[in-house]
Coordinates of C-alpha atoms in Angstrom, one line a residue:
X315 CA -29.4 56.6 58.9
X316 CA -28.8 52.6 58.8
X317 CA -26.1 51.2 56.5
X318 CA -28.1 50.0 53.0
X319 CA -29.6 53.2 53.3
X320 CA -26.3 54.9 53.6
X321 CA -25.1 52.8 50.5
X322 CA -28.0 53.4 48.4
X323 CA -27.7 57.5 48.7
X324 CA -24.5 57.1 48.1
X325 CA -25.1 55.1 44.9
X326 CA -27.7 58.1 43.7
X327 CA -25.8 61.1 44.9
X328 CA -22.6 59.6 42.6
X329 CA -24.5 58.6 39.3
X330 CA -25.8 62.2 39.4
X331 CA -22.3 64.1 40.2
X332 CA -20.9 61.0 37.0
X333 CA -24.0 62.8 35.1
X334 CA -23.3 66.5 35.9
X335 CA -19.5 65.8 34.7
X336 CA -19.9 63.9 32.7
X337 CA -22.4 63.6 30.6
X338 CA -20.4 62.1 27.5
X339 CA -21.1 58.9 29.3
X340 CA -24.9 59.2 28.7
X341 CA -25.8 57.6 25.7
X342 CA -28.2 59.7 23.4
X343 CA -30.1 58.6 20.5
X344 CA -27.5 58.9 18.5
X345 CA -28.3 62.3 17.1
X346 CA -27.8 66.4 18.5
X347 CA -27.2 69.1 16.5
X348 CA -25.4 72.0 18.3
X349 CA -27.7 74.9 16.9
X350 CA -26.3 78.2 15.9
X351 CA -26.9 81.3 18.7
X352 CA -28.2 83.3 15.8
X353 CA -31.2 81.4 14.4
X354 CA -32.9 83.8 12.0
X355 CA -32.0 86.6 9.3
X356 CA -33.7 90.6 8.3
X357 CA -32.5 91.0 4.4
X358 CA -32.9 94.7 3.7
X359 CA -31.3 94.6 0.9
X360 CA -31.1 92.6 -2.4
X361 CA -28.8 90.7 -3.4
X362 CA -28.1 89.2 -0.4
X363 CA -26.5 86.9 1.5
X364 CA -25.9 85.1 4.7
X365 CA -24.1 81.6 5.8
X366 CA -24.3 80.2 8.6
X367 CA -23.0 76.9 10.4
X368 CA -24.1 74.0 12.6
X369 CA -22.8 70.8 14.4
X370 CA -24.3 66.9 13.9
X371 CA -23.3 65.4 16.9
X372 CA -23.1 61.2 16.8
X373 CA -23.8 60.3 21.1
X374 CA -24.8 56.8 20.2
X375 CA -22.9 53.7 20.8
X376 CA -23.0 52.7 17.4
X377 CA -22.0 53.6 13.6
X378 CA -24.6 55.8 12.0
X379 CA -25.4 57.3 8.9
X380 CA -27.0 60.7 8.6
X381 CA -29.3 62.7 6.1
X382 CA -29.9 66.1 6.3
X383 CA -34.1 66.9 5.8
X384 CA -34.9 70.6 5.6
X385 CA -38.4 71.6 5.7
X386 CA -39.5 75.0 3.6
X387 CA -43.1 77.5 3.9
X388 CA -42.3 78.2 0.2
X389 CA -41.4 75.9 -2.4
X390 CA -38.8 78.0 -4.4
X391 CA -37.3 79.5 -2.0
X392 CA -35.5 76.2 -1.0
X393 CA -33.4 77.5 -4.1
X394 CA -31.7 80.1 -2.5
X395 CA -30.1 77.4 0.5
X396 CA -27.3 75.5 -0.5
X397 CA -25.3 72.9 2.2
X398 CA -21.8 71.6 1.7
X399 CA -22.8 68.2 3.6
X400 CA -26.3 66.4 3.2
X401 CA -25.3 63.0 3.3
X402 CA -22.7 61.2 5.9
X403 CA -22.0 58.2 8.3
X404 CA -20.6 59.1 12.0
X405 CA -18.9 57.4 14.2
X406 CA -19.8 56.8 18.3
X407 CA -17.9 60.0 19.7
X408 CA -17.5 61.7 16.2
X409 CA -19.1 65.3 15.4
X410 CA -19.5 66.7 12.2
X411 CA -19.8 70.6 10.8
X412 CA -21.8 71.6 8.5
X413 CA -22.0 74.8 6.2
X414 CA -25.8 76.5 5.2
X415 CA -24.8 78.6 2.8
X416 CA -28.1 81.6 1.7
X417 CA -28.2 83.2 -1.4
X418 CA -31.6 86.1 -2.8
X419 CA -31.6 88.4 -5.6
X420 CA -33.8 90.3 -6.8
X421 CA -35.4 88.6 -9.5
X422 CA -35.9 85.2 -6.6
X423 CA -36.8 86.8 -3.4
X424 CA -40.3 86.8 -1.9
X425 CA -41.2 89.2 0.2
X426 CA -42.7 87.3 3.5
X427 CA -41.6 85.5 6.8
X428 CA -39.7 82.1 5.4
X429 CA -38.6 79.4 7.7
X430 CA -36.4 76.6 7.3
X431 CA -36.5 73.3 9.2
X432 CA -32.8 71.8 10.0
X433 CA -33.4 68.6 10.3
X434 CA -30.4 66.5 11.0
X435 CA -31.7 62.8 10.7
X436 CA -29.8 59.3 11.8
X437 CA -31.4 56.7 9.6
X438 CA -33.1 53.5 10.4
X439 CA -31.3 50.3 10.5
X440 CA -34.0 48.4 9.5
X441 CA -37.6 48.0 10.2
X442 CA -39.8 48.4 13.3
X443 CA -41.8 45.3 14.1
X444 CA -44.7 45.6 13.1
X445 CA -47.6 47.6 14.1
X446 CA -50.1 47.2 11.8
X447 CA -50.6 46.1 8.8
X448 CA -47.3 48.9 7.1
X449 CA -44.1 48.7 7.2
X450 CA -42.6 50.9 9.9
X451 CA -38.8 52.6 9.6
X452 CA -37.7 55.0 12.7
X453 CA -35.5 57.5 12.2
X454 CA -33.6 59.1 14.9
X455 CA -34.1 63.3 14.5
X456 CA -32.8 66.4 15.8
X457 CA -34.1 69.5 14.5
X458 CA -33.9 73.6 14.9
X459 CA -36.0 75.9 12.6
X460 CA -34.3 79.0 10.7
X461 CA -36.6 82.4 9.8
X462 CA -35.6 84.9 7.3
X463 CA -37.7 88.2 7.4
X464 CA -37.6 89.9 3.2
X465 CA -39.4 93.4 3.7
X466 CA -42.3 94.0 1.5
X467 CA -45.3 92.3 0.8
X468 CA -45.5 89.3 2.0
X469 CA -46.1 85.9 -0.3
X470 CA -48.2 82.9 -0.5
X471 CA -47.4 80.6 1.7
X472 CA -47.8 77.1 0.7
X473 CA -46.9 73.3 2.2
X474 CA -43.0 72.0 2.7
X475 CA -42.3 69.6 -0.5
X476 CA -39.6 67.3 -0.9
X477 CA -37.3 69.1 -3.2
X478 CA -33.2 67.8 -4.7
X479 CA -31.7 69.9 -6.7
X480 CA -28.2 70.2 -8.6
X481 CA -25.0 72.4 -7.6
X482 CA -22.5 71.8 -9.7
X483 CA -20.8 68.2 -9.8
X484 CA -22.3 68.1 -6.7
X485 CA -26.2 66.4 -5.4
X486 CA -28.2 67.7 -2.5
X487 CA -30.7 65.4 -1.1
X488 CA -33.1 68.3 0.6
X489 CA -36.3 66.5 2.0
X490 CA -38.5 67.0 4.2
X491 CA -40.5 65.0 6.4
X492 CA -42.9 65.7 9.7
X493 CA -41.7 65.0 13.4
X494 CA -43.2 62.1 15.0
X495 CA -42.7 64.2 17.3
X496 CA -39.8 65.6 18.5
X497 CA -36.6 63.3 18.2
X498 CA -37.9 60.6 15.3
X499 CA -38.7 60.4 12.2
X500 CA -41.4 57.6 11.4
X501 CA -42.0 56.8 7.8
X502 CA -44.1 53.2 7.2
X503 CA -44.3 51.6 3.8
X504 CA -46.1 48.7 2.0
X505 CA -42.8 46.3 2.1
X506 CA -41.0 45.5 5.0
X507 CA -37.0 46.3 3.6
X508 CA -33.8 44.4 4.8
X509 CA -30.1 45.8 3.6
X510 CA -28.0 42.5 4.0
X511 CA -24.0 43.5 4.0
X512 CA -21.1 43.2 6.6
X513 CA -20.3 45.5 9.2
X514 CA -16.6 45.8 7.3
X515 CA -14.8 44.8 4.7
X516 CA -11.6 44.8 3.2
X517 CA -10.4 48.2 1.1
X518 CA -10.7 46.9 -3.3
X519 CA -12.4 43.3 -2.2
X520 CA -16.0 42.8 -3.7
X521 CA -18.6 43.0 -0.9
X522 CA -22.0 40.8 -1.8
X523 CA -25.1 43.2 -0.9
X524 CA -28.6 42.4 -1.3
X525 CA -31.8 44.0 -0.5
X526 CA -34.4 41.3 0.5
X527 CA -38.8 42.6 1.1
X528 CA -40.3 40.3 3.0
X529 CA -42.8 38.1 1.2
X530 CA -41.7 38.5 -1.5
X531 CA -43.3 41.6 -3.5
X532 CA -41.5 43.5 -5.6
X533 CA -38.1 46.1 -5.3
X534 CA -40.5 48.3 -7.6
X535 CA -38.5 51.8 -6.7
X536 CA -35.5 51.1 -4.5
X537 CA -32.9 51.6 -4.8
X538 CA -29.0 52.3 -3.5
X539 CA -27.0 54.7 -2.5
X540 CA -23.1 54.6 -1.3
X541 CA -21.6 57.0 0.9
X542 CA -18.0 57.3 1.1
X543 CA -16.2 58.7 3.9
X544 CA -16.0 62.5 2.2
X545 CA -19.5 62.3 2.2
X546 CA -19.4 61.8 -1.8
X547 CA -22.6 59.5 -3.2
X548 CA -22.3 56.8 -5.4
X549 CA -25.3 55.3 -7.2
X550 CA -24.9 51.0 -7.1
X551 CA -26.4 47.3 -8.1
X552 CA -27.2 45.1 -6.1
X553 CA -24.3 42.0 -6.6
X554 CA -20.8 42.7 -5.5
X555 CA -19.7 45.9 -4.8
X556 CA -16.2 47.2 -4.2
X557 CA -14.9 50.3 -2.3
X558 CA -12.0 51.9 -3.1
X559 CA -10.8 53.5 0.2
X560 CA -10.6 53.0 4.0
X561 CA -12.8 54.6 6.3
X562 CA -16.6 54.1 7.7
X563 CA -19.9 54.3 4.0
X564 CA -22.5 54.7 4.6
X565 CA -24.8 52.3 2.0
X566 CA -28.7 53.9 2.1
X567 CA -31.7 52.4 0.6
X568 CA -34.2 54.4 -1.7
X569 CA -37.5 54.0 -1.6
X570 CA -38.4 56.9 -5.1
X571 CA -36.6 59.7 -3.3
X572 CA -37.3 58.6 0.2
X573 CA -34.6 57.8 2.8
X574 CA -35.5 55.0 5.1
X575 CA -32.8 52.5 6.0
X576 CA -28.7 53.0 6.2
X577 CA -26.3 51.0 7.5
X578 CA -22.5 52.0 8.1
X579 CA -19.5 49.3 6.1
X580 CA -16.4 49.9 8.0
X581 CA -14.4 49.7 4.7
X582 CA -10.2 48.7 6.5
X583 CA -6.9 48.8 4.7
X584 CA -5.5 45.5 3.3
X585 CA -3.6 43.8 5.7
X586 CA 0.6 43.6 4.7
X587 CA 2.4 39.9 3.7
X588 CA 4.5 41.2 6.1
X589 CA 2.2 41.5 8.7
X590 CA 3.2 39.9 11.9
X591 CA 6.6 39.5 11.3
X592 CA 9.5 40.3 14.0
X593 CA 12.5 42.1 12.6
X594 CA 14.2 39.3 12.5
X595 CA 11.6 37.4 10.8
X596 CA 11.7 40.5 8.0
X597 CA 15.8 40.4 7.6
X598 CA 16.2 37.1 7.2
X599 CA 13.4 37.2 4.2
X600 CA 15.7 39.7 2.6
X601 CA 18.3 37.6 3.0
X602 CA 17.3 34.9 1.4
X603 CA 15.9 37.6 -2.2
X604 CA 19.2 38.3 -2.0
X605 CA 20.7 34.9 -2.1
X606 CA 18.1 33.7 -4.8
X607 CA 20.5 36.3 -7.2
X608 CA 23.2 34.8 -6.6
X609 CA 23.1 31.2 -5.8
X610 CA 21.2 27.9 -7.2
X611 CA 18.3 28.1 -4.6
X612 CA 18.1 24.5 -4.0
X613 CA 21.6 24.8 -2.5
X614 CA 19.9 26.5 0.1
X615 CA 17.1 24.0 0.9
X616 CA 18.4 20.9 3.1
X617 CA 19.7 18.4 0.6
X618 CA 17.3 14.8 1.7
X619 CA 20.2 12.0 2.1
X620 CA 19.3 9.3 -0.2
X621 CA 20.6 5.9 -2.1
X622 CA 19.5 6.8 -4.7
X623 CA 21.8 9.5 -6.4
X624 CA 18.0 10.2 -9.1
X625 CA 16.7 10.7 -6.3
X626 CA 18.1 14.4 -5.4
X627 CA 17.8 15.6 -8.6
X628 CA 14.3 14.7 -8.5
X629 CA 13.8 16.9 -5.3
X630 CA 15.8 20.1 -6.6
X631 CA 13.3 20.4 -9.2
X632 CA 10.7 19.9 -6.5
X633 CA 12.3 22.7 -4.3
X634 CA 12.8 25.1 -8.0
X635 CA 9.4 24.3 -9.0
X636 CA 7.7 25.2 -4.9
X637 CA 9.8 28.7 -5.9
X638 CA 9.4 29.4 -9.3
X639 CA 7.8 32.6 -9.2
X640 CA 11.4 33.3 -7.5
X641 CA 12.6 33.5 -10.5
X642 CA 13.3 35.1 -13.9
X643 CA 13.3 32.7 -17.4
X644 CA 16.9 33.2 -18.2
X645 CA 17.7 32.2 -14.5
X646 CA 14.6 29.4 -14.3
X647 CA 17.0 28.1 -18.2
X648 CA 20.2 28.2 -15.9
X649 CA 18.6 25.6 -13.1
X650 CA 16.8 23.8 -16.0
X651 CA 21.0 23.1 -17.6
X652 CA 23.1 21.9 -14.5
X653 CA 19.6 19.7 -14.0
X654 CA 21.1 18.0 -17.2
X655 CA 24.2 18.5 -16.6
X656 CA 24.0 16.5 -13.1
X657 CA 21.6 13.9 -14.4
X658 CA 23.8 13.7 -17.3
X659 CA 27.3 12.7 -15.3
X660 CA 25.1 10.6 -13.2
X661 CA 24.4 8.4 -16.4
X662 CA 28.4 8.6 -17.6
X663 CA 29.2 7.4 -13.9
X664 CA 26.5 4.2 -15.0
X665 CA 25.0 5.3 -11.4
X666 CA 22.6 3.6 -10.5
X667 CA 18.8 4.5 -9.7
X668 CA 15.6 6.2 -11.1
X669 CA 16.5 8.0 -14.2
X670 CA 13.0 7.8 -15.5
X671 CA 12.6 10.2 -12.5
X672 CA 14.8 12.0 -13.1
X673 CA 15.3 12.6 -16.4
X674 CA 10.8 13.8 -15.8
X675 CA 11.6 16.0 -13.6
X676 CA 13.4 17.9 -15.7
X677 CA 11.2 17.9 -19.1
X678 CA 9.1 19.2 -16.9
X679 CA 11.0 21.9 -15.8
X680 CA 12.3 23.0 -18.9
X681 CA 8.9 23.1 -20.7
X682 CA 8.2 25.2 -17.7
X683 CA 10.9 27.2 -18.8
X684 CA 9.2 27.9 -21.8
X685 CA 6.2 29.0 -21.0
X686 CA 8.1 31.6 -18.4

């Protein structure tokens, strides 16, 4: 075997080993559901309660906004189900444990076989290239089926429909969409929609947010929803939006009750004014604040040596104005009094110079002291 052939063979073997021992290095679709070992339950007596969980994992390369769709074969059976989280965000490599619970009573149970199709879905970030006259939105998905068997005569089955229900103060967004294939949900609309927002923001600072519709078509039935890092959903409007907590937020575009676009925004803490200062700088700043409370501020600034003695008063007045936020009213008035005494002393001594600039600077400070 030639050297080149041996190199190629080595690369192939190494790649295979990496794929076997380090699956985390392989980029997936961005959504993976780790399903429970039990995928069915039999209801033999009522009332009946069943609890389970599944894991949603971001195996992709970007932050994502997720919803959990649930398809049912009997419309009313959706009321037996409760999910702990139905909208949330995940960073690459992060996972979310979702709890689900079934509660059936004698009054609500319907005999027969009932399927629940759980579909964790990574929402599309925008419209796909046009393939026909409709705008196409492709959301990546994974799914699994859970079956409830209820003893007795089978009930009438009907087509799955979208359901939204409220429990307490939390709204579960339970929706159903037919999978195009095993790993994506395709939605087609008569409008191409773009969600405009930055990738990151600072907590407490307004962020511009808007929706663009291709060719200026109507925004009718289009709305926005913000999802907090804890999974709470808040209706929002276009314009300046302020996020009140740090973490990965999601912004969802809804058309009617269908969630079609989801973009993540990383809300970061406000940068401290002291960030980046070393220990000596911080100590110097603290020393300055201590000195400001006991000595006149201008003594901390190198004085300009001028032939005109009145220019020294102008300079001191300038320093006080520059750092006026360090003065309360009493200290400001004391500073004005000191400058007046110095000015009057120069005038009494017959010192020549620009008296007009000096007295105007004092009067300006005096007016500021009255405003404090």
